[in-house]
């Protein structure tokens, strides 16, 4: 285990099994249809890469970036577009892929914006969900794991851009926040 982690919350094996299961479910739900997978940068890069390899439907991948926490572990409530999609979403089936839903503010803003561009459908797939922290009404269509209100890193999730490369999802030690 990495020295800055207090504990491992979800192991790489549990993640792999869940990602495969989500891939099967999504493939069944979209059978015969073309899907546009939208990776919400940067946290969802590893999840997206693993998930799309379990999809049996035709899929194209695009990415979008919105502002998140910066160096703090608390949301500012301010959401900004940092990078827009490359492709038009009009008339297409969209699957927005996110690492974690916390307050829900980021995805609420993002999905409202995407819906205004007239897609055929829009669903949300998140690896992690912290339902106890929700500030807006937003439910994922596909969710890997519901987790308690702890700040987690690894498998794409960061603290101040660090720890994304860790293969497991773990809880950061409080002193690791203070050192940075
Ligand atoms: P929301 O707008 O509060 O739902 O925040 C969602 C974004 O905050 C996610 O895409 C993450 O980038 C970040 N975030 C929320 N909780 C965590 C966490 O426990 N670890 C790392 N990033 C988090
Ligand atoms: Mg982040």
PDB file of N, CA, C and O in Angstrom, residues 101 104 107-108 111 115 122-126 129 131 134 136-143 146:
ATOM      1  N   UNK A 101     -19.247  10.904  -8.041  1.00  0.00           N
ATOM      2  CA  UNK A 101     -20.245  11.958  -7.835  1.00  0.00           C
ATOM      3  C   UNK A 101     -20.278  12.251  -6.344  1.00  0.00           C
ATOM      4  O   UNK A 101     -20.504  11.354  -5.524  1.00  0.00           O
ATOM      5  N   UNK A 104     -22.601  16.519  -6.617  1.00  0.00           N
ATOM      6  CA  UNK A 104     -23.415  16.409  -7.824  1.00  0.00           C
ATOM      7  C   UNK A 104     -23.411  17.688  -8.664  1.00  0.00           C
ATOM      8  O   UNK A 104     -23.955  17.713  -9.760  1.00  0.00           O
ATOM      9  N   UNK A 107     -21.669  17.370 -12.307  1.00  0.00           N
ATOM     10  CA  UNK A 107     -22.418  16.610 -13.316  1.00  0.00           C
ATOM     11  C   UNK A 107     -23.754  17.234 -13.632  1.00  0.00           C
ATOM     12  O   UNK A 107     -24.244  17.121 -14.742  1.00  0.00           O
ATOM     13  N   UNK A 108     -24.358  17.881 -12.660  1.00  0.00           N
ATOM     14  CA  UNK A 108     -25.625  18.566 -12.903  1.00  0.00           C
ATOM     15  C   UNK A 108     -25.423  19.627 -13.983  1.00  0.00           C
ATOM     16  O   UNK A 108     -26.154  19.693 -14.969  1.00  0.00           O
ATOM     17  N   UNK A 111     -24.398  17.865 -17.416  1.00  0.00           N
ATOM     18  CA  UNK A 111     -25.457  17.143 -18.129  1.00  0.00           C
ATOM     19  C   UNK A 111     -26.537  18.110 -18.627  1.00  0.00           C
ATOM     20  O   UNK A 111     -27.101  17.899 -19.688  1.00  0.00           O
ATOM     21  N   UNK A 115     -27.530  18.227 -22.481  1.00  0.00           N
ATOM     22  CA  UNK A 115     -28.936  18.026 -22.892  1.00  0.00           C
ATOM     23  C   UNK A 115     -29.417  19.154 -23.794  1.00  0.00           C
ATOM     24  O   UNK A 115     -30.227  18.935 -24.689  1.00  0.00           O
ATOM     25  N   UNK A 122     -29.207  10.507 -22.916  1.00  0.00           N
ATOM     26  CA  UNK A 122     -28.032  10.801 -22.087  1.00  0.00           C
ATOM     27  C   UNK A 122     -28.126   9.999 -20.801  1.00  0.00           C
ATOM     28  O   UNK A 122     -29.133  10.078 -20.092  1.00  0.00           O
ATOM     29  N   UNK A 123     -27.111   9.205 -20.540  1.00  0.00           N
ATOM     30  CA  UNK A 123     -27.045   8.480 -19.267  1.00  0.00           C
ATOM     31  C   UNK A 123     -25.705   8.757 -18.615  1.00  0.00           C
ATOM     32  O   UNK A 123     -24.731   9.137 -19.277  1.00  0.00           O
ATOM     33  N   UNK A 124     -25.680   8.528 -17.304  1.00  0.00           N
ATOM     34  CA  UNK A 124     -24.475   8.770 -16.509  1.00  0.00           C
ATOM     35  C   UNK A 124     -23.966   7.450 -15.947  1.00  0.00           C
ATOM     36  O   UNK A 124     -24.738   6.670 -15.386  1.00  0.00           O
ATOM     37  N   UNK A 125     -22.670   7.229 -16.101  1.00  0.00           N
ATOM     38  CA  UNK A 125     -22.021   6.064 -15.496  1.00  0.00           C
ATOM     39  C   UNK A 125     -20.901   6.564 -14.601  1.00  0.00           C
ATOM     40  O   UNK A 125     -19.975   7.222 -15.074  1.00  0.00           O
ATOM     41  N   UNK A 126     -20.983   6.272 -13.317  1.00  0.00           N
ATOM     42  CA  UNK A 126     -19.923   6.690 -12.398  1.00  0.00           C
ATOM     43  C   UNK A 126     -19.322   5.476 -11.700  1.00  0.00           C
ATOM     44  O   UNK A 126     -20.037   4.520 -11.380  1.00  0.00           O
ATOM     45  N   UNK A 129     -19.855   6.714  -5.978  1.00  0.00           N
ATOM     46  CA  UNK A 129     -20.903   7.660  -5.604  1.00  0.00           C
ATOM     47  C   UNK A 129     -20.852   7.880  -4.097  1.00  0.00           C
ATOM     48  O   UNK A 129     -20.705   6.922  -3.337  1.00  0.00           O
ATOM     49  N   UNK A 131     -23.453   9.297  -1.967  1.00  0.00           N
ATOM     50  CA  UNK A 131     -24.815   9.846  -1.922  1.00  0.00           C
ATOM     51  C   UNK A 131     -25.075  10.749  -0.716  1.00  0.00           C
ATOM     52  O   UNK A 131     -25.897  11.668  -0.810  1.00  0.00           O
ATOM     53  N   UNK A 134     -24.751  14.655  -1.426  1.00  0.00           N
ATOM     54  CA  UNK A 134     -25.431  15.275  -2.564  1.00  0.00           C
ATOM     55  C   UNK A 134     -26.101  16.607  -2.200  1.00  0.00           C
ATOM     56  O   UNK A 134     -26.761  16.711  -1.178  1.00  0.00           O
ATOM     57  N   UNK A 136     -27.618  18.423  -4.981  1.00  0.00           N
ATOM     58  CA  UNK A 136     -28.610  18.608  -6.044  1.00  0.00           C
ATOM     59  C   UNK A 136     -29.218  17.247  -6.373  1.00  0.00           C
ATOM     60  O   UNK A 136     -28.644  16.207  -6.042  1.00  0.00           O
ATOM     61  N   UNK A 137     -30.380  17.274  -7.040  1.00  0.00           N
ATOM     62  CA  UNK A 137     -31.047  16.026  -7.387  1.00  0.00           C
ATOM     63  C   UNK A 137     -30.393  15.432  -8.637  1.00  0.00           C
ATOM     64  O   UNK A 137     -30.595  15.930  -9.733  1.00  0.00           O
ATOM     65  N   UNK A 138     -29.594  14.403  -8.445  1.00  0.00           N
ATOM     66  CA  UNK A 138     -28.889  13.787  -9.571  1.00  0.00           C
ATOM     67  C   UNK A 138     -28.577  12.336  -9.233  1.00  0.00           C
ATOM     68  O   UNK A 138     -27.979  12.054  -8.197  1.00  0.00           O
ATOM     69  N   UNK A 139     -29.044  11.427 -10.086  1.00  0.00           N
ATOM     70  CA  UNK A 139     -28.815   9.997  -9.864  1.00  0.00           C
ATOM     71  C   UNK A 139     -28.050   9.414 -11.047  1.00  0.00           C
ATOM     72  O   UNK A 139     -28.436   9.660 -12.188  1.00  0.00           O
ATOM     73  N   UNK A 140     -26.999   8.618 -10.786  1.00  0.00           N
ATOM     74  CA  UNK A 140     -26.339   7.943 -11.906  1.00  0.00           C
ATOM     75  C   UNK A 140     -27.200   6.795 -12.434  1.00  0.00           C
ATOM     76  O   UNK A 140     -27.955   6.183 -11.672  1.00  0.00           O
ATOM     77  N   UNK A 141     -27.117   6.536 -13.744  1.00  0.00           N
ATOM     78  CA  UNK A 141     -27.827   5.392 -14.322  1.00  0.00           C
ATOM     79  C   UNK A 141     -27.057   4.106 -14.070  1.00  0.00           C
ATOM     80  O   UNK A 141     -27.641   3.035 -13.929  1.00  0.00           O
ATOM     81  N   UNK A 142     -25.740   4.218 -14.034  1.00  0.00           N
ATOM     82  CA  UNK A 142     -24.870   3.079 -13.732  1.00  0.00           C
ATOM     83  C   UNK A 142     -23.871   3.532 -12.672  1.00  0.00           C
ATOM     84  O   UNK A 142     -23.269   4.593 -12.806  1.00  0.00           O
ATOM     85  N   UNK A 143     -23.716   2.713 -11.633  1.00  0.00           N
ATOM     86  CA  UNK A 143     -22.801   3.087 -10.544  1.00  0.00           C
ATOM     87  C   UNK A 143     -22.013   1.862 -10.099  1.00  0.00           C
ATOM     88  O   UNK A 143     -22.594   0.793  -9.880  1.00  0.00           O
ATOM     89  N   UNK A 146     -21.154   2.582  -4.119  1.00  0.00           N
ATOM     90  CA  UNK A 146     -21.538   3.674  -3.225  1.00  0.00           C
ATOM     91  C   UNK A 146     -20.553   3.660  -2.069  1.00  0.00           C
ATOM     92  O   UNK A 146     -20.331   2.595  -1.468  1.00  0.00           O
TER      93      UNK A 146
END
